[in-house]
Amino acid sequence: MPLHAVRSRTTASRATARHTPLGQGEAEVLRIVADARTPVFVTVREGGRRRYSYWRPLDSATGRGGCYVALPTAECDALHAAGRITLGDPVADPARTTYRVRAARTPAAPLRAVPRRERAA
């Protein structure tokens, strides 16, 4: 079952949403998603239940990790609705569909053409 946005956003509303301040939970989730070393996935079950998660590697110094960690669904859904995270291609099996979650790229500022200045004689 694919994940659908509740309402369609225009480009202008996505740009506005990207400039709204993030809550502490959303900022932490976005930091984890933006880290290229931490692949984050969302699994959508047949009933529509979603679970965002990532693998936390084992930390040899503390002995912690080596497990899957679930991210808060409400914050992840809010980031997705705001256009701050995107979903990759679906991988479907009979019981669930899994998507790779990535931080949305912000478009680069357009380059301005610098007018040529005439040489003084």
mmCIF file of N, CA and C in Angstrom:
data_model
loop_
_atom_site.group_PDB
_atom_site.id
_atom_site.type_symbol
_atom_site.label_atom_id
_atom_site.label_comp_id
_atom_site.label_asym_id
_atom_site.label_seq_id
_atom_site.Cartn_x
_atom_site.Cartn_y
_atom_site.Cartn_z
ATOM 1 N N MET A 1 0.852 -1.168 0.000
ATOM 2 C CA MET A 1 0.000 0.000 0.000
ATOM 3 C C MET A 1 0.903 1.237 0.000
ATOM 4 N N PRO A 2 0.848 2.075 -1.030
ATOM 5 C CA PRO A 2 1.730 3.230 -1.109
ATOM 6 C C PRO A 2 1.353 4.294 -0.079
ATOM 7 N N LEU A 3 2.332 5.077 0.263
ATOM 8 C CA LEU A 3 2.140 6.183 1.194
ATOM 9 C C LEU A 3 1.687 7.392 0.401
ATOM 10 N N HIS A 4 0.558 7.974 0.772
ATOM 11 C CA HIS A 4 0.014 9.117 0.062
ATOM 12 C C HIS A 4 0.014 10.338 0.962
ATOM 13 N N ALA A 5 0.286 11.479 0.377
ATOM 14 C CA ALA A 5 0.210 12.732 1.125
ATOM 15 C C ALA A 5 -1.258 13.066 1.354
ATOM 16 N N VAL A 6 -1.548 13.721 2.460
ATOM 17 C CA VAL A 6 -2.921 14.068 2.782
ATOM 18 C C VAL A 6 -3.437 15.130 1.841
ATOM 19 N N ARG A 7 -2.612 16.118 1.551
ATOM 20 C CA ARG A 7 -3.038 17.127 0.596
ATOM 21 C C ARG A 7 -1.865 17.505 -0.289
ATOM 22 N N SER A 8 -2.168 17.841 -1.487
ATOM 23 C CA SER A 8 -1.137 18.209 -2.448
ATOM 24 C C SER A 8 -0.630 19.604 -2.147
ATOM 25 N N ARG A 9 0.663 19.786 -2.228
ATOM 26 C CA ARG A 9 1.266 21.095 -1.981
ATOM 27 C C ARG A 9 1.823 21.655 -3.279
ATOM 28 N N THR A 10 1.717 22.937 -3.416
ATOM 29 C CA THR A 10 2.302 23.586 -4.574
ATOM 30 C C THR A 10 3.760 23.871 -4.276
ATOM 31 N N THR A 11 4.505 24.251 -5.281
ATOM 32 C CA THR A 11 5.915 24.568 -5.083
ATOM 33 C C THR A 11 6.078 25.722 -4.107
ATOM 34 N N ALA A 12 5.210 26.717 -4.196
ATOM 35 C CA ALA A 12 5.309 27.866 -3.291
ATOM 36 C C ALA A 12 5.045 27.454 -1.852
ATOM 37 N N SER A 13 4.062 26.588 -1.615
ATOM 38 C CA SER A 13 3.775 26.190 -0.238
ATOM 39 C C SER A 13 4.875 25.289 0.310
ATOM 40 N N ARG A 14 5.531 24.494 -0.541
ATOM 41 C CA ARG A 14 6.671 23.690 -0.084
ATOM 42 C C ARG A 14 7.832 24.589 0.311
ATOM 43 N N ALA A 15 8.071 25.624 -0.478
ATOM 44 C CA ALA A 15 9.157 26.542 -0.154
ATOM 45 C C ALA A 15 8.874 27.246 1.160
ATOM 46 N N THR A 16 7.640 27.635 1.392
ATOM 47 C CA THR A 16 7.276 28.283 2.646
ATOM 48 C C THR A 16 7.437 27.311 3.800
ATOM 49 N N ALA A 17 7.030 26.063 3.615
ATOM 50 C CA ALA A 17 7.137 25.063 4.675
ATOM 51 C C ALA A 17 8.587 24.781 5.025
ATOM 52 N N ARG A 18 9.481 24.843 4.063
ATOM 53 C CA ARG A 18 10.891 24.579 4.338
ATOM 54 C C ARG A 18 11.514 25.685 5.177
ATOM 55 N N HIS A 19 10.916 26.848 5.170
ATOM 56 C CA HIS A 19 11.485 27.962 5.917
ATOM 57 C C HIS A 19 10.834 28.143 7.276
ATOM 58 N N THR A 20 9.880 27.293 7.637
ATOM 59 C CA THR A 20 9.282 27.383 8.954
ATOM 60 C C THR A 20 10.224 26.729 9.956
ATOM 61 N N PRO A 21 10.283 27.275 11.162
ATOM 62 C CA PRO A 21 11.206 26.702 12.145
ATOM 63 C C PRO A 21 10.776 25.292 12.550
ATOM 64 N N LEU A 22 11.766 24.463 12.823
ATOM 65 C CA LEU A 22 11.504 23.080 13.220
ATOM 66 C C LEU A 22 11.437 22.979 14.735
ATOM 67 N N GLY A 23 10.619 22.051 15.209
ATOM 68 C CA GLY A 23 10.615 21.720 16.624
ATOM 69 C C GLY A 23 11.850 20.894 16.935
ATOM 70 N N GLN A 24 12.122 20.684 18.208
ATOM 71 C CA GLN A 24 13.306 19.936 18.604
ATOM 72 C C GLN A 24 13.268 18.504 18.079
ATOM 73 N N GLY A 25 12.115 17.851 18.158
ATOM 74 C CA GLY A 25 11.988 16.479 17.663
ATOM 75 C C GLY A 25 12.166 16.389 16.162
ATOM 76 N N GLU A 26 11.564 17.330 15.426
ATOM 77 C CA GLU A 26 11.697 17.330 13.965
ATOM 78 C C GLU A 26 13.134 17.599 13.552
ATOM 79 N N ALA A 27 13.816 18.499 14.256
ATOM 80 C CA ALA A 27 15.208 18.811 13.929
ATOM 81 C C ALA A 27 16.100 17.586 14.136
ATOM 82 N N GLU A 28 15.863 16.844 15.205
ATOM 83 C CA GLU A 28 16.654 15.637 15.467
ATOM 84 C C GLU A 28 16.407 14.577 14.399
ATOM 85 N N VAL A 29 15.143 14.389 14.014
ATOM 86 C CA VAL A 29 14.810 13.427 12.965
ATOM 87 C C VAL A 29 15.466 13.842 11.650
ATOM 88 N N LEU A 30 15.394 15.118 11.309
ATOM 89 C CA LEU A 30 15.994 15.601 10.062
ATOM 90 C C LEU A 30 17.510 15.434 10.081
ATOM 91 N N ARG A 31 18.134 15.606 11.237
ATOM 92 C CA ARG A 31 19.582 15.412 11.364
ATOM 93 C C ARG A 31 19.933 13.953 11.076
ATOM 94 N N ILE A 32 19.141 13.018 11.600
ATOM 95 C CA ILE A 32 19.398 11.594 11.377
ATOM 96 C C ILE A 32 19.183 11.232 9.911
ATOM 97 N N VAL A 33 18.108 11.728 9.323
ATOM 98 C CA VAL A 33 17.795 11.414 7.923
ATOM 99 C C VAL A 33 18.852 12.003 6.987
ATOM 100 N N ALA A 34 19.354 13.187 7.309
ATOM 101 C CA ALA A 34 20.324 13.857 6.440
ATOM 102 C C ALA A 34 21.709 13.221 6.505
ATOM 103 N N ASP A 35 21.989 12.435 7.524
ATOM 104 C CA ASP A 35 23.289 11.783 7.654
ATOM 105 C C ASP A 35 23.374 10.639 6.642
ATOM 106 N N ALA A 36 24.268 10.767 5.682
ATOM 107 C CA ALA A 36 24.389 9.772 4.608
ATOM 108 C C ALA A 36 24.832 8.408 5.134
ATOM 109 N N ARG A 37 25.459 8.374 6.314
ATOM 110 C CA ARG A 37 25.918 7.102 6.877
ATOM 111 C C ARG A 37 24.799 6.323 7.560
ATOM 112 N N THR A 38 23.631 6.952 7.708
ATOM 113 C CA THR A 38 22.504 6.321 8.397
ATOM 114 C C THR A 38 21.326 6.177 7.447
ATOM 115 N N PRO A 39 21.196 5.045 6.765
ATOM 116 C CA PRO A 39 20.037 4.874 5.883
ATOM 117 C C PRO A 39 18.756 4.713 6.704
ATOM 118 N N VAL A 40 17.771 5.545 6.392
ATOM 119 C CA VAL A 40 16.481 5.525 7.084
ATOM 120 C C VAL A 40 15.428 4.999 6.108
ATOM 121 N N PHE A 41 14.521 4.172 6.627
ATOM 122 C CA PHE A 41 13.472 3.590 5.808
ATOM 123 C C PHE A 41 12.123 3.780 6.483
ATOM 124 N N VAL A 42 11.073 3.821 5.679
ATOM 125 C CA VAL A 42 9.712 3.786 6.210
ATOM 126 C C VAL A 42 9.062 2.526 5.659
ATOM 127 N N THR A 43 8.463 1.769 6.561
ATOM 128 C CA THR A 43 7.740 0.557 6.189
ATOM 129 C C THR A 43 6.259 0.829 6.366
ATOM 130 N N VAL A 44 5.508 0.623 5.311
ATOM 131 C CA VAL A 44 4.062 0.822 5.334
ATOM 132 C C VAL A 44 3.416 -0.555 5.300
ATOM 133 N N ARG A 45 2.734 -0.899 6.378
ATOM 134 C CA ARG A 45 2.064 -2.195 6.476
ATOM 135 C C ARG A 45 0.765 -2.179 5.692
ATOM 136 N N GLU A 46 0.191 -3.324 5.497
ATOM 137 C CA GLU A 46 -1.021 -3.459 4.701
ATOM 138 C C GLU A 46 -2.182 -2.639 5.252
ATOM 139 N N GLY A 47 -2.283 -2.479 6.553
ATOM 140 C CA GLY A 47 -3.354 -1.697 7.164
ATOM 141 C C GLY A 47 -3.116 -0.195 7.119
ATOM 142 N N GLY A 48 -1.969 0.236 6.590
ATOM 143 C CA GLY A 48 -1.653 1.656 6.504
ATOM 144 C C GLY A 48 -0.736 2.149 7.608
ATOM 145 N N ARG A 49 -0.391 1.299 8.573
ATOM 146 C CA ARG A 49 0.499 1.696 9.655
ATOM 147 C C ARG A 49 1.906 1.916 9.107
ATOM 148 N N ARG A 50 2.521 3.027 9.506
ATOM 149 C CA ARG A 50 3.863 3.378 9.038
ATOM 150 C C ARG A 50 4.852 3.309 10.193
ATOM 151 N N ARG A 51 6.076 2.883 9.885
ATOM 152 C CA ARG A 51 7.138 2.853 10.880
ATOM 153 C C ARG A 51 8.417 3.339 10.215
ATOM 154 N N TYR A 52 8.936 4.454 10.696
ATOM 155 C CA TYR A 52 10.205 4.991 10.219
ATOM 156 C C TYR A 52 11.295 4.429 11.124
ATOM 157 N N SER A 53 12.377 3.919 10.534
ATOM 158 C CA SER A 53 13.424 3.324 11.359
ATOM 159 C C SER A 53 14.767 3.360 10.644
ATOM 160 N N TYR A 54 15.799 3.127 11.446
ATOM 161 C CA TYR A 54 17.162 3.038 10.912
ATOM 162 C C TYR A 54 17.946 2.067 11.779
ATOM 163 N N TRP A 55 19.076 1.603 11.262
ATOM 164 C CA TRP A 55 19.936 0.693 11.986
ATOM 165 C C TRP A 55 20.985 1.496 12.733
ATOM 166 N N ARG A 56 21.051 1.297 14.038
ATOM 167 C CA ARG A 56 22.084 1.948 14.848
ATOM 168 C C ARG A 56 23.227 0.952 15.018
ATOM 169 N N PRO A 57 24.410 1.268 14.483
ATOM 170 C CA PRO A 57 25.521 0.326 14.590
ATOM 171 C C PRO A 57 26.012 0.218 16.039
ATOM 172 N N LEU A 58 26.696 -0.861 16.323
ATOM 173 C CA LEU A 58 27.239 -1.096 17.650
ATOM 174 C C LEU A 58 28.371 -0.123 17.922
ATOM 175 N N ASP A 59 28.311 0.560 19.046
ATOM 176 C CA ASP A 59 29.364 1.479 19.479
ATOM 177 C C ASP A 59 30.275 0.705 20.418
ATOM 178 N N SER A 60 31.511 0.474 20.014
ATOM 179 C CA SER A 60 32.419 -0.338 20.812
ATOM 180 C C SER A 60 32.799 0.344 22.122
ATOM 181 N N ALA A 61 32.750 1.659 22.171
ATOM 182 C CA ALA A 61 33.113 2.371 23.394
ATOM 183 C C ALA A 61 32.052 2.214 24.485
ATOM 184 N N THR A 62 30.785 2.290 24.102
ATOM 185 C CA THR A 62 29.709 2.211 25.091
ATOM 186 C C THR A 62 29.037 0.848 25.133
ATOM 187 N N GLY A 63 29.236 0.038 24.108
ATOM 188 C CA GLY A 63 28.572 -1.261 24.047
ATOM 189 C C GLY A 63 27.100 -1.161 23.694
ATOM 190 N N ARG A 64 26.658 0.014 23.251
ATOM 191 C CA ARG A 64 25.253 0.218 22.893
ATOM 192 C C ARG A 64 25.098 0.190 21.389
ATOM 193 N N GLY A 65 23.900 -0.113 20.951
ATOM 194 C CA GLY A 65 23.601 -0.124 19.529
ATOM 195 C C GLY A 65 23.431 -1.537 19.026
ATOM 196 N N GLY A 66 23.660 -1.708 17.732
ATOM 197 C CA GLY A 66 23.478 -3.012 17.118
ATOM 198 C C GLY A 66 22.013 -3.405 17.048
ATOM 199 N N CYS A 67 21.150 -2.409 16.784
ATOM 200 C CA CYS A 67 19.709 -2.676 16.766
ATOM 201 C C CYS A 67 19.003 -1.671 15.856
ATOM 202 N N TYR A 68 17.760 -1.993 15.506
ATOM 203 C CA TYR A 68 16.943 -1.049 14.766
ATOM 204 C C TYR A 68 16.338 -0.048 15.742
ATOM 205 N N VAL A 69 16.251 1.194 15.311
ATOM 206 C CA VAL A 69 15.689 2.258 16.140
ATOM 207 C C VAL A 69 14.530 2.877 15.376
ATOM 208 N N ALA A 70 13.380 2.975 16.026
ATOM 209 C CA ALA A 70 12.206 3.584 15.412
ATOM 210 C C ALA A 70 12.243 5.090 15.644
ATOM 211 N N LEU A 71 11.884 5.840 14.625
ATOM 212 C CA LEU A 71 11.774 7.292 14.730
ATOM 213 C C LEU A 71 10.315 7.649 14.993
ATOM 214 N N PRO A 72 10.053 8.794 15.630
ATOM 215 C CA PRO A 72 8.666 9.182 15.905
ATOM 216 C C PRO A 72 7.894 9.429 14.608
ATOM 217 N N THR A 73 6.806 8.706 14.440
ATOM 218 C CA THR A 73 6.021 8.765 13.210
ATOM 219 C C THR A 73 5.427 10.145 12.973
ATOM 220 N N ALA A 74 4.944 10.800 14.020
ATOM 221 C CA ALA A 74 4.310 12.117 13.861
ATOM 222 C C ALA A 74 5.297 13.140 13.306
ATOM 223 N N GLU A 75 6.526 13.169 13.833
ATOM 224 C CA GLU A 75 7.528 14.120 13.349
ATOM 225 C C GLU A 75 7.936 13.797 11.913
ATOM 226 N N CYS A 76 8.100 12.513 11.613
ATOM 227 C CA CYS A 76 8.480 12.118 10.254
ATOM 228 C C CYS A 76 7.382 12.464 9.254
ATOM 229 N N ASP A 77 6.132 12.213 9.612
ATOM 230 C CA ASP A 77 5.023 12.563 8.729
ATOM 231 C C ASP A 77 4.936 14.066 8.514
ATOM 232 N N ALA A 78 5.196 14.845 9.562
ATOM 233 C CA ALA A 78 5.173 16.306 9.434
ATOM 234 C C ALA A 78 6.288 16.777 8.496
ATOM 235 N N LEU A 79 7.476 16.184 8.612
ATOM 236 C CA LEU A 79 8.581 16.548 7.715
ATOM 237 C C LEU A 79 8.267 16.156 6.274
ATOM 238 N N HIS A 80 7.622 15.010 6.085
ATOM 239 C CA HIS A 80 7.261 14.574 4.733
ATOM 240 C C HIS A 80 6.203 15.505 4.145
ATOM 241 N N ALA A 81 5.207 15.866 4.939
ATOM 242 C CA ALA A 81 4.154 16.770 4.464
ATOM 243 C C ALA A 81 4.714 18.152 4.144
ATOM 244 N N ALA A 82 5.751 18.565 4.871
ATOM 245 C CA ALA A 82 6.359 19.874 4.635
ATOM 246 C C ALA A 82 7.353 19.844 3.478
ATOM 247 N N GLY A 83 7.637 18.659 2.943
ATOM 248 C CA GLY A 83 8.566 18.567 1.818
ATOM 249 C C GLY A 83 10.021 18.568 2.236
ATOM 250 N N ARG A 84 10.307 18.327 3.505
ATOM 251 C CA ARG A 84 11.692 18.313 3.985
ATOM 252 C C ARG A 84 12.348 16.953 3.831
ATOM 253 N N ILE A 85 11.545 15.891 3.746
ATOM 254 C CA ILE A 85 12.082 14.559 3.456
ATOM 255 C C ILE A 85 11.306 13.981 2.282
ATOM 256 N N THR A 86 11.971 13.134 1.525
ATOM 257 C CA THR A 86 11.359 12.511 0.357
ATOM 258 C C THR A 86 11.461 10.996 0.484
ATOM 259 N N LEU A 87 10.611 10.307 -0.253
ATOM 260 C CA LEU A 87 10.614 8.853 -0.251
ATOM 261 C C LEU A 87 11.133 8.354 -1.586
ATOM 262 N N GLY A 88 11.954 7.317 -1.516
ATOM 263 C CA GLY A 88 12.507 6.726 -2.727
ATOM 264 C C GLY A 88 11.534 5.757 -3.376
ATOM 265 N N ASP A 89 12.044 4.952 -4.275
ATOM 266 C CA ASP A 89 11.227 3.965 -4.974
ATOM 267 C C ASP A 89 10.750 2.892 -4.001
ATOM 268 N N PRO A 90 9.515 2.421 -4.179
ATOM 269 C CA PRO A 90 8.987 1.403 -3.263
ATOM 270 C C PRO A 90 9.555 0.017 -3.545
ATOM 271 N N VAL A 91 9.723 -0.743 -2.480
ATOM 272 C CA VAL A 91 10.053 -2.154 -2.568
ATOM 273 C C VAL A 91 8.897 -2.867 -1.878
ATOM 274 N N ALA A 92 8.104 -3.588 -2.651
ATOM 275 C CA ALA A 92 6.872 -4.175 -2.122
ATOM 276 C C ALA A 92 7.004 -5.685 -1.968
ATOM 277 N N ASP A 93 6.406 -6.185 -0.907
ATOM 278 C CA ASP A 93 6.201 -7.608 -0.743
ATOM 279 C C ASP A 93 4.758 -7.784 -0.269
ATOM 280 N N PRO A 94 4.264 -8.995 -0.087
ATOM 281 C CA PRO A 94 2.835 -9.176 0.216
ATOM 282 C C PRO A 94 2.339 -8.461 1.472
ATOM 283 N N ALA A 95 3.172 -8.280 2.470
ATOM 284 C CA ALA A 95 2.702 -7.720 3.733
ATOM 285 C C ALA A 95 3.040 -6.247 3.932
ATOM 286 N N ARG A 96 3.990 -5.719 3.165
ATOM 287 C CA ARG A 96 4.421 -4.346 3.415
ATOM 288 C C ARG A 96 5.119 -3.760 2.200
ATOM 289 N N THR A 97 5.252 -2.441 2.228
ATOM 290 C CA THR A 97 6.007 -1.707 1.213
ATOM 291 C C THR A 97 7.036 -0.859 1.954
ATOM 292 N N THR A 98 8.274 -0.878 1.482
ATOM 293 C CA THR A 98 9.354 -0.148 2.137
ATOM 294 C C THR A 98 9.900 0.903 1.195
ATOM 295 N N TYR A 99 10.144 2.098 1.734
ATOM 296 C CA TYR A 99 10.703 3.218 0.981
ATOM 297 C C TYR A 99 11.961 3.707 1.683
ATOM 298 N N ARG A 100 12.948 4.136 0.924
ATOM 299 C CA ARG A 100 14.120 4.798 1.486
ATOM 300 C C ARG A 100 13.733 6.247 1.741
ATOM 301 N N VAL A 101 14.091 6.768 2.886
ATOM 302 C CA VAL A 101 13.783 8.142 3.265
ATOM 303 C C VAL A 101 15.068 8.957 3.153
ATOM 304 N N ARG A 102 14.966 10.101 2.481
ATOM 305 C CA ARG A 102 16.122 10.998 2.323
ATOM 306 C C ARG A 102 15.701 12.422 2.618
ATOM 307 N N ALA A 103 16.666 13.211 3.009
ATOM 308 C CA ALA A 103 16.406 14.634 3.198
ATOM 309 C C ALA A 103 16.212 15.260 1.821
ATOM 310 N N ALA A 104 15.232 16.148 1.720
ATOM 311 C CA ALA A 104 14.958 16.804 0.437
ATOM 312 C C ALA A 104 16.073 17.793 0.142
ATOM 313 N N ARG A 105 16.451 17.823 -1.089
ATOM 314 C CA ARG A 105 17.465 18.793 -1.504
ATOM 315 C C ARG A 105 16.809 20.141 -1.701
ATOM 316 N N THR A 106 17.437 21.147 -1.187
ATOM 317 C CA THR A 106 16.921 22.494 -1.428
ATOM 318 C C THR A 106 17.518 22.969 -2.737
ATOM 319 N N PRO A 107 16.708 23.543 -3.590
ATOM 320 C CA PRO A 107 17.237 23.981 -4.877
ATOM 321 C C PRO A 107 18.278 25.078 -4.687
ATOM 322 N N ALA A 108 19.298 25.028 -5.507
ATOM 323 C CA ALA A 108 20.345 26.045 -5.441
ATOM 324 C C ALA A 108 19.783 27.372 -5.916
ATOM 325 N N ALA A 109 20.338 28.435 -5.372
ATOM 326 C CA ALA A 109 19.909 29.768 -5.792
ATOM 327 C C ALA A 109 20.299 29.966 -7.250
ATOM 328 N N PRO A 110 19.434 30.589 -8.029
ATOM 329 C CA PRO A 110 19.762 30.796 -9.439
ATOM 330 C C PRO A 110 20.944 31.751 -9.575
ATOM 331 N N LEU A 111 21.749 31.477 -10.578
ATOM 332 C CA LEU A 111 22.891 32.345 -10.840
ATOM 333 C C LEU A 111 22.419 33.622 -11.517
ATOM 334 N N ARG A 112 22.979 34.715 -11.091
ATOM 335 C CA ARG A 112 22.638 35.991 -11.717
ATOM 336 C C ARG A 112 23.679 36.298 -12.786
ATOM 337 N N ALA A 113 23.200 36.789 -13.875
ATOM 338 C CA ALA A 113 24.116 37.193 -14.930
ATOM 339 C C ALA A 113 24.694 38.549 -14.552
ATOM 340 N N VAL A 114 26.005 38.612 -14.541
ATOM 341 C CA VAL A 114 26.666 39.874 -14.221
ATOM 342 C C VAL A 114 26.871 40.617 -15.532
ATOM 343 N N PRO A 115 26.343 41.845 -15.605
ATOM 344 C CA PRO A 115 26.493 42.579 -16.865
ATOM 345 C C PRO A 115 27.959 42.919 -17.128
ATOM 346 N N ARG A 116 28.313 42.864 -18.390
ATOM 347 C CA ARG A 116 29.678 43.237 -18.767
ATOM 348 C C ARG A 116 29.845 44.737 -18.635
ATOM 349 N N ARG A 117 30.929 45.092 -18.096
ATOM 350 C CA ARG A 117 31.203 46.518 -17.985
ATOM 351 C C ARG A 117 32.037 46.937 -19.191
ATOM 352 N N GLU A 118 31.693 48.070 -19.681
ATOM 353 C CA GLU A 118 32.429 48.592 -20.842
ATOM 354 C C GLU A 118 33.793 49.071 -20.358
ATOM 355 N N ARG A 119 34.772 48.798 -21.179
ATOM 356 C CA ARG A 119 36.140 49.261 -20.852
ATOM 357 C C ARG A 119 36.255 50.758 -21.069
ATOM 358 N N ALA A 120 36.918 51.363 -20.139
ATOM 359 C CA ALA A 120 37.195 52.792 -20.303
ATOM 360 C C ALA A 120 38.358 52.944 -21.264
ATOM 361 N N ALA A 121 38.279 53.932 -22.112
ATOM 362 C CA ALA A 121 39.327 54.116 -23.113
ATOM 363 C C ALA A 121 40.554 54.730 -22.574
#
